[in-house]
């Protein structure tokens, strides 16, 4: 999928409302304070982080789509946000970070990543000791969620038990998960039900 093509029309009311619910679930799941640094992996236009930036000392926003980053930068400038640091890069290919973070979170991103083991290892490397990883993504489904996106070649959601085992194998502990969000999307007149889970873990 080419997210540059979607960037200018990404911030729909539905995505804005869903991002607020996701941010609220993340916020309620971990102990956040203004001394902590965070990273959002696959930030898109920053919908989730704009609900969280005032809770952290700083947030690094990372995305491989220049189109999404351009929209994000315009929003940061518009709202004069000073603690968001934007990086247009693909962590799956190149990790150029020389610092570690207290919290890493991502939303609806992991199912687009082919090599889940490698990226979770990267998250572990980027976290401070006892730092939190929060993954929000689709529960395992039959492929209907992306059936009109012919370029999609990712995962049809995740089995939470299997994903938990991957996190254990890549060095995470204290792993908990729960399904917290239920919704539907309409594709070609058909209503497709889906649900999202949050999985949190510590380094």
PDB file of C-alpha atoms in Angstrom:
ATOM      1  CA  UNK A   1       0.000   0.000   0.000  1.00  0.00           C
ATOM      2  CA  UNK A   2       1.211   3.489  -0.850  1.00  0.00           C
ATOM      3  CA  UNK A   3       0.244   5.654   2.113  1.00  0.00           C
ATOM      4  CA  UNK A   4       1.427   8.790   0.305  1.00  0.00           C
ATOM      5  CA  UNK A   5      -1.707   8.458  -1.824  1.00  0.00           C
ATOM      6  CA  UNK A   6      -3.937   8.431   1.259  1.00  0.00           C
ATOM      7  CA  UNK A   7      -2.250  11.188   3.267  1.00  0.00           C
ATOM      8  CA  UNK A   8      -4.288  14.229   2.229  1.00  0.00           C
ATOM      9  CA  UNK A   9      -7.610  12.536   2.953  1.00  0.00           C
ATOM     10  CA  UNK A  10      -6.506  10.456   5.941  1.00  0.00           C
ATOM     11  CA  UNK A  11      -7.963  12.535   8.793  1.00  0.00           C
ATOM     12  CA  UNK A  12     -11.615  11.531   8.522  1.00  0.00           C
ATOM     13  CA  UNK A  13     -14.030  11.968  11.427  1.00  0.00           C
ATOM     14  CA  UNK A  14     -14.097   8.203  11.885  1.00  0.00           C
ATOM     15  CA  UNK A  15     -10.303   7.917  12.158  1.00  0.00           C
ATOM     16  CA  UNK A  16     -10.125  10.962  14.447  1.00  0.00           C
ATOM     17  CA  UNK A  17     -12.697   9.452  16.826  1.00  0.00           C
ATOM     18  CA  UNK A  18     -11.034   6.030  16.718  1.00  0.00           C
ATOM     19  CA  UNK A  19      -7.631   7.575  17.452  1.00  0.00           C
ATOM     20  CA  UNK A  20      -9.062   9.325  20.520  1.00  0.00           C
ATOM     21  CA  UNK A  21     -10.384   5.999  21.823  1.00  0.00           C
ATOM     22  CA  UNK A  22      -7.026   4.326  21.163  1.00  0.00           C
ATOM     23  CA  UNK A  23      -5.094   7.096  22.903  1.00  0.00           C
ATOM     24  CA  UNK A  24      -7.421   6.851  25.886  1.00  0.00           C
ATOM     25  CA  UNK A  25      -6.866   3.087  26.122  1.00  0.00           C
ATOM     26  CA  UNK A  26      -3.084   3.524  25.974  1.00  0.00           C
ATOM     27  CA  UNK A  27      -3.210   6.260  28.590  1.00  0.00           C
ATOM     28  CA  UNK A  28      -5.302   4.137  30.944  1.00  0.00           C
ATOM     29  CA  UNK A  29      -3.101   1.076  30.488  1.00  0.00           C
ATOM     30  CA  UNK A  30       0.287   2.436  31.554  1.00  0.00           C
ATOM     31  CA  UNK A  31       1.690   4.926  34.038  1.00  0.00           C
ATOM     32  CA  UNK A  32       2.377   8.092  32.047  1.00  0.00           C
ATOM     33  CA  UNK A  33       4.026  11.188  33.417  1.00  0.00           C
ATOM     34  CA  UNK A  34       5.670  14.291  32.011  1.00  0.00           C
ATOM     35  CA  UNK A  35       9.192  12.968  32.678  1.00  0.00           C
ATOM     36  CA  UNK A  36       8.807  10.151  30.161  1.00  0.00           C
ATOM     37  CA  UNK A  37       9.842  10.077  26.524  1.00  0.00           C
ATOM     38  CA  UNK A  38       7.783   8.205  23.945  1.00  0.00           C
ATOM     39  CA  UNK A  39       7.935   7.051  20.357  1.00  0.00           C
ATOM     40  CA  UNK A  40       5.014   6.399  18.049  1.00  0.00           C
ATOM     41  CA  UNK A  41       5.985   3.950  15.327  1.00  0.00           C
ATOM     42  CA  UNK A  42       3.993   4.373  12.128  1.00  0.00           C
ATOM     43  CA  UNK A  43       2.508   7.646  13.315  1.00  0.00           C
ATOM     44  CA  UNK A  44       0.777   8.612  10.062  1.00  0.00           C
ATOM     45  CA  UNK A  45      -0.615  12.115  10.472  1.00  0.00           C
ATOM     46  CA  UNK A  46      -0.249  11.934  14.254  1.00  0.00           C
ATOM     47  CA  UNK A  47      -3.886  11.332  15.144  1.00  0.00           C
ATOM     48  CA  UNK A  48      -3.103   9.220  18.210  1.00  0.00           C
ATOM     49  CA  UNK A  49      -0.170  11.320  19.413  1.00  0.00           C
ATOM     50  CA  UNK A  50      -2.119  14.566  19.253  1.00  0.00           C
ATOM     51  CA  UNK A  51      -4.224  13.081  22.051  1.00  0.00           C
ATOM     52  CA  UNK A  52      -1.133  12.207  24.121  1.00  0.00           C
ATOM     53  CA  UNK A  53       1.602  14.786  23.505  1.00  0.00           C
ATOM     54  CA  UNK A  54       0.794  16.865  26.577  1.00  0.00           C
ATOM     55  CA  UNK A  55       1.197  13.763  28.764  1.00  0.00           C
ATOM     56  CA  UNK A  56       4.846  13.118  27.820  1.00  0.00           C
ATOM     57  CA  UNK A  57       8.073  15.090  28.014  1.00  0.00           C
ATOM     58  CA  UNK A  58       8.602  14.410  24.312  1.00  0.00           C
ATOM     59  CA  UNK A  59       7.326  12.153  21.536  1.00  0.00           C
ATOM     60  CA  UNK A  60       9.325  10.957  18.544  1.00  0.00           C
ATOM     61  CA  UNK A  61       6.947  10.373  15.640  1.00  0.00           C
ATOM     62  CA  UNK A  62       8.244   7.925  13.049  1.00  0.00           C
ATOM     63  CA  UNK A  63       6.749   7.074   9.664  1.00  0.00           C
ATOM     64  CA  UNK A  64       8.101   5.880   6.327  1.00  0.00           C
ATOM     65  CA  UNK A  65       5.519   7.837   4.276  1.00  0.00           C
ATOM     66  CA  UNK A  66       6.676  11.321   3.326  1.00  0.00           C
ATOM     67  CA  UNK A  67       3.093  12.262   2.476  1.00  0.00           C
ATOM     68  CA  UNK A  68       1.937  11.457   6.008  1.00  0.00           C
ATOM     69  CA  UNK A  69       4.927  13.270   7.500  1.00  0.00           C
ATOM     70  CA  UNK A  70       4.203  16.397   5.451  1.00  0.00           C
ATOM     71  CA  UNK A  71       0.638  16.525   6.805  1.00  0.00           C
ATOM     72  CA  UNK A  72       1.915  15.868  10.332  1.00  0.00           C
ATOM     73  CA  UNK A  73       4.466  18.679  10.150  1.00  0.00           C
ATOM     74  CA  UNK A  74       1.801  21.121   8.953  1.00  0.00           C
ATOM     75  CA  UNK A  75      -0.400  20.198  11.939  1.00  0.00           C
ATOM     76  CA  UNK A  76       2.500  20.572  14.387  1.00  0.00           C
ATOM     77  CA  UNK A  77       3.223  24.024  12.994  1.00  0.00           C
ATOM     78  CA  UNK A  78      -0.440  25.008  13.008  1.00  0.00           C
ATOM     79  CA  UNK A  79      -0.963  24.026  16.649  1.00  0.00           C
ATOM     80  CA  UNK A  80       2.533  25.167  17.737  1.00  0.00           C
ATOM     81  CA  UNK A  81       3.390  21.869  19.421  1.00  0.00           C
ATOM     82  CA  UNK A  82       6.970  21.979  20.713  1.00  0.00           C
ATOM     83  CA  UNK A  83       7.625  18.484  22.087  1.00  0.00           C
ATOM     84  CA  UNK A  84       7.011  16.404  18.948  1.00  0.00           C
ATOM     85  CA  UNK A  85      10.100  15.303  16.987  1.00  0.00           C
ATOM     86  CA  UNK A  86       9.350  13.979  13.496  1.00  0.00           C
ATOM     87  CA  UNK A  87      11.354  11.330  11.641  1.00  0.00           C
ATOM     88  CA  UNK A  88      10.643  10.238   8.076  1.00  0.00           C
ATOM     89  CA  UNK A  89      12.280   6.816   8.019  1.00  0.00           C
ATOM     90  CA  UNK A  90      11.553   3.111   7.877  1.00  0.00           C
ATOM     91  CA  UNK A  91      12.622   1.383  11.092  1.00  0.00           C
ATOM     92  CA  UNK A  92      12.329  -1.970   9.345  1.00  0.00           C
ATOM     93  CA  UNK A  93      15.255  -0.953   7.133  1.00  0.00           C
ATOM     94  CA  UNK A  94      17.247   1.597   9.083  1.00  0.00           C
ATOM     95  CA  UNK A  95      17.401   2.459  12.765  1.00  0.00           C
ATOM     96  CA  UNK A  96      19.317   5.713  13.084  1.00  0.00           C
ATOM     97  CA  UNK A  97      18.240   6.481  16.647  1.00  0.00           C
ATOM     98  CA  UNK A  98      20.960   7.011  19.219  1.00  0.00           C
ATOM     99  CA  UNK A  99      18.615   7.237  22.196  1.00  0.00           C
ATOM    100  CA  UNK A 100      16.141   5.023  23.982  1.00  0.00           C
ATOM    101  CA  UNK A 101      12.565   5.659  25.010  1.00  0.00           C
ATOM    102  CA  UNK A 102      10.377   4.955  28.020  1.00  0.00           C
ATOM    103  CA  UNK A 103       7.291   4.119  25.958  1.00  0.00           C
ATOM    104  CA  UNK A 104       6.838   2.916  22.374  1.00  0.00           C
ATOM    105  CA  UNK A 105       3.330   2.640  20.961  1.00  0.00           C
ATOM    106  CA  UNK A 106       1.805   1.943  17.591  1.00  0.00           C
ATOM    107  CA  UNK A 107      -1.725   1.787  16.262  1.00  0.00           C
ATOM    108  CA  UNK A 108      -3.018  -0.219  13.302  1.00  0.00           C
ATOM    109  CA  UNK A 109       0.543  -0.472  11.991  1.00  0.00           C
ATOM    110  CA  UNK A 110       1.910  -3.897  12.847  1.00  0.00           C
ATOM    111  CA  UNK A 111      -0.397  -5.762  10.461  1.00  0.00           C
ATOM    112  CA  UNK A 112       1.342  -3.926   7.595  1.00  0.00           C
ATOM    113  CA  UNK A 113       4.792  -5.171   8.698  1.00  0.00           C
ATOM    114  CA  UNK A 114       5.984  -8.437   7.173  1.00  0.00           C
ATOM    115  CA  UNK A 115       8.658  -9.399   9.709  1.00  0.00           C
ATOM    116  CA  UNK A 116       7.031  -9.103  13.116  1.00  0.00           C
ATOM    117  CA  UNK A 117       9.926 -10.754  14.947  1.00  0.00           C
ATOM    118  CA  UNK A 118      12.493  -8.271  13.631  1.00  0.00           C
ATOM    119  CA  UNK A 119      10.426  -5.183  14.407  1.00  0.00           C
ATOM    120  CA  UNK A 120       9.627  -6.347  17.953  1.00  0.00           C
ATOM    121  CA  UNK A 121      13.341  -6.931  18.511  1.00  0.00           C
ATOM    122  CA  UNK A 122      13.904  -3.368  17.308  1.00  0.00           C
ATOM    123  CA  UNK A 123      11.307  -2.079  19.762  1.00  0.00           C
ATOM    124  CA  UNK A 124      13.068  -3.931  22.566  1.00  0.00           C
ATOM    125  CA  UNK A 125      16.406  -2.389  21.597  1.00  0.00           C
ATOM    126  CA  UNK A 126      14.889   1.100  21.567  1.00  0.00           C
ATOM    127  CA  UNK A 127      13.289   0.876  25.007  1.00  0.00           C
ATOM    128  CA  UNK A 128      14.803   1.802  28.332  1.00  0.00           C
ATOM    129  CA  UNK A 129      14.832  -0.879  31.022  1.00  0.00           C
ATOM    130  CA  UNK A 130      11.261  -1.564  32.209  1.00  0.00           C
ATOM    131  CA  UNK A 131       9.962   0.599  29.361  1.00  0.00           C
ATOM    132  CA  UNK A 132       6.502  -0.060  27.951  1.00  0.00           C
ATOM    133  CA  UNK A 133       5.518  -1.328  24.520  1.00  0.00           C
ATOM    134  CA  UNK A 134       1.870  -0.791  23.554  1.00  0.00           C
ATOM    135  CA  UNK A 135       0.546  -2.414  20.402  1.00  0.00           C
ATOM    136  CA  UNK A 136      -2.949  -1.616  19.154  1.00  0.00           C
ATOM    137  CA  UNK A 137      -4.062  -3.667  16.182  1.00  0.00           C
ATOM    138  CA  UNK A 138      -6.730  -5.775  14.538  1.00  0.00           C
ATOM    139  CA  UNK A 139      -7.898  -8.996  16.061  1.00  0.00           C
ATOM    140  CA  UNK A 140      -7.406 -11.891  13.669  1.00  0.00           C
ATOM    141  CA  UNK A 141      -9.935 -11.721  10.827  1.00  0.00           C
ATOM    142  CA  UNK A 142     -10.640 -13.331   7.449  1.00  0.00           C
ATOM    143  CA  UNK A 143      -9.145 -10.630   5.227  1.00  0.00           C
ATOM    144  CA  UNK A 144     -12.358  -8.668   4.780  1.00  0.00           C
ATOM    145  CA  UNK A 145     -10.918  -5.547   6.429  1.00  0.00           C
ATOM    146  CA  UNK A 146      -8.584  -4.894   3.481  1.00  0.00           C
ATOM    147  CA  UNK A 147     -10.476  -6.666   0.718  1.00  0.00           C
ATOM    148  CA  UNK A 148     -10.864  -3.504  -1.396  1.00  0.00           C
ATOM    149  CA  UNK A 149      -7.174  -2.583  -1.042  1.00  0.00           C
ATOM    150  CA  UNK A 150      -5.617  -4.815  -3.676  1.00  0.00           C
ATOM    151  CA  UNK A 151      -2.046  -3.776  -2.860  1.00  0.00           C
ATOM    152  CA  UNK A 152      -2.368  -4.915   0.768  1.00  0.00           C
ATOM    153  CA  UNK A 153       0.013  -7.798   1.493  1.00  0.00           C
ATOM    154  CA  UNK A 154       0.194  -7.734   5.280  1.00  0.00           C
ATOM    155  CA  UNK A 155      -1.409  -9.757   8.075  1.00  0.00           C
ATOM    156  CA  UNK A 156      -5.149 -10.275   8.518  1.00  0.00           C
ATOM    157  CA  UNK A 157      -4.978  -9.100  12.093  1.00  0.00           C
ATOM    158  CA  UNK A 158      -3.343 -11.083  14.885  1.00  0.00           C
ATOM    159  CA  UNK A 159      -4.072 -13.936  17.194  1.00  0.00           C
ATOM    160  CA  UNK A 160      -3.295 -12.409  20.580  1.00  0.00           C
ATOM    161  CA  UNK A 161      -1.844 -15.610  22.036  1.00  0.00           C
ATOM    162  CA  UNK A 162       0.551 -16.032  19.103  1.00  0.00           C
ATOM    163  CA  UNK A 163       1.628 -12.379  19.216  1.00  0.00           C
ATOM    164  CA  UNK A 164       2.219 -12.609  22.969  1.00  0.00           C
ATOM    165  CA  UNK A 165       4.555 -15.544  22.365  1.00  0.00           C
ATOM    166  CA  UNK A 166       6.537 -13.503  19.824  1.00  0.00           C
ATOM    167  CA  UNK A 167       6.968 -10.744  22.413  1.00  0.00           C
ATOM    168  CA  UNK A 168       8.127 -13.270  25.012  1.00  0.00           C
ATOM    169  CA  UNK A 169      10.634 -14.698  22.541  1.00  0.00           C
ATOM    170  CA  UNK A 170      12.012 -11.221  21.794  1.00  0.00           C
ATOM    171  CA  UNK A 171      12.642 -10.387  25.444  1.00  0.00           C
ATOM    172  CA  UNK A 172       9.454  -8.790  26.741  1.00  0.00           C
ATOM    173  CA  UNK A 173       7.753  -9.533  30.057  1.00  0.00           C
ATOM    174  CA  UNK A 174       4.549  -8.701  31.981  1.00  0.00           C
ATOM    175  CA  UNK A 175       2.490  -9.025  28.806  1.00  0.00           C
ATOM    176  CA  UNK A 176      -1.233  -8.318  28.966  1.00  0.00           C
ATOM    177  CA  UNK A 177      -3.809  -7.847  26.230  1.00  0.00           C
ATOM    178  CA  UNK A 178      -7.497  -7.144  25.839  1.00  0.00           C
ATOM    179  CA  UNK A 179      -9.932  -6.363  23.053  1.00  0.00           C
ATOM    180  CA  UNK A 180     -11.345  -2.921  23.751  1.00  0.00           C
ATOM    181  CA  UNK A 181     -12.771  -1.479  20.530  1.00  0.00           C
ATOM    182  CA  UNK A 182     -15.546  -2.796  18.271  1.00  0.00           C
ATOM    183  CA  UNK A 183     -16.624  -1.133  15.054  1.00  0.00           C
ATOM    184  CA  UNK A 184     -17.550  -1.740  11.437  1.00  0.00           C
ATOM    185  CA  UNK A 185     -16.562  -0.360   8.064  1.00  0.00           C
ATOM    186  CA  UNK A 186     -18.589  -0.378   4.863  1.00  0.00           C
ATOM    187  CA  UNK A 187     -16.975  -1.835   1.740  1.00  0.00           C
ATOM    188  CA  UNK A 188     -18.984  -1.991  -1.479  1.00  0.00           C
ATOM    189  CA  UNK A 189     -22.185  -1.679   0.523  1.00  0.00           C
ATOM    190  CA  UNK A 190     -21.246  -4.501   2.896  1.00  0.00           C
ATOM    191  CA  UNK A 191     -20.741  -3.839   6.602  1.00  0.00           C
ATOM    192  CA  UNK A 192     -17.509  -5.429   7.844  1.00  0.00           C
ATOM    193  CA  UNK A 193     -17.246  -5.839  11.603  1.00  0.00           C
ATOM    194  CA  UNK A 194     -13.829  -5.656  13.246  1.00  0.00           C
ATOM    195  CA  UNK A 195     -12.264  -5.287  16.681  1.00  0.00           C
ATOM    196  CA  UNK A 196      -9.009  -3.898  18.049  1.00  0.00           C
ATOM    197  CA  UNK A 197      -6.896  -5.124  20.922  1.00  0.00           C
ATOM    198  CA  UNK A 198      -4.235  -3.439  23.037  1.00  0.00           C
ATOM    199  CA  UNK A 199      -1.238  -5.546  24.023  1.00  0.00           C
ATOM    200  CA  UNK A 200       1.157  -4.013  26.526  1.00  0.00           C
ATOM    201  CA  UNK A 201       4.510  -5.391  27.597  1.00  0.00           C
ATOM    202  CA  UNK A 202       7.620  -4.291  29.461  1.00  0.00           C
ATOM    203  CA  UNK A 203      11.268  -4.645  28.590  1.00  0.00           C
TER     204      UNK A 203
END
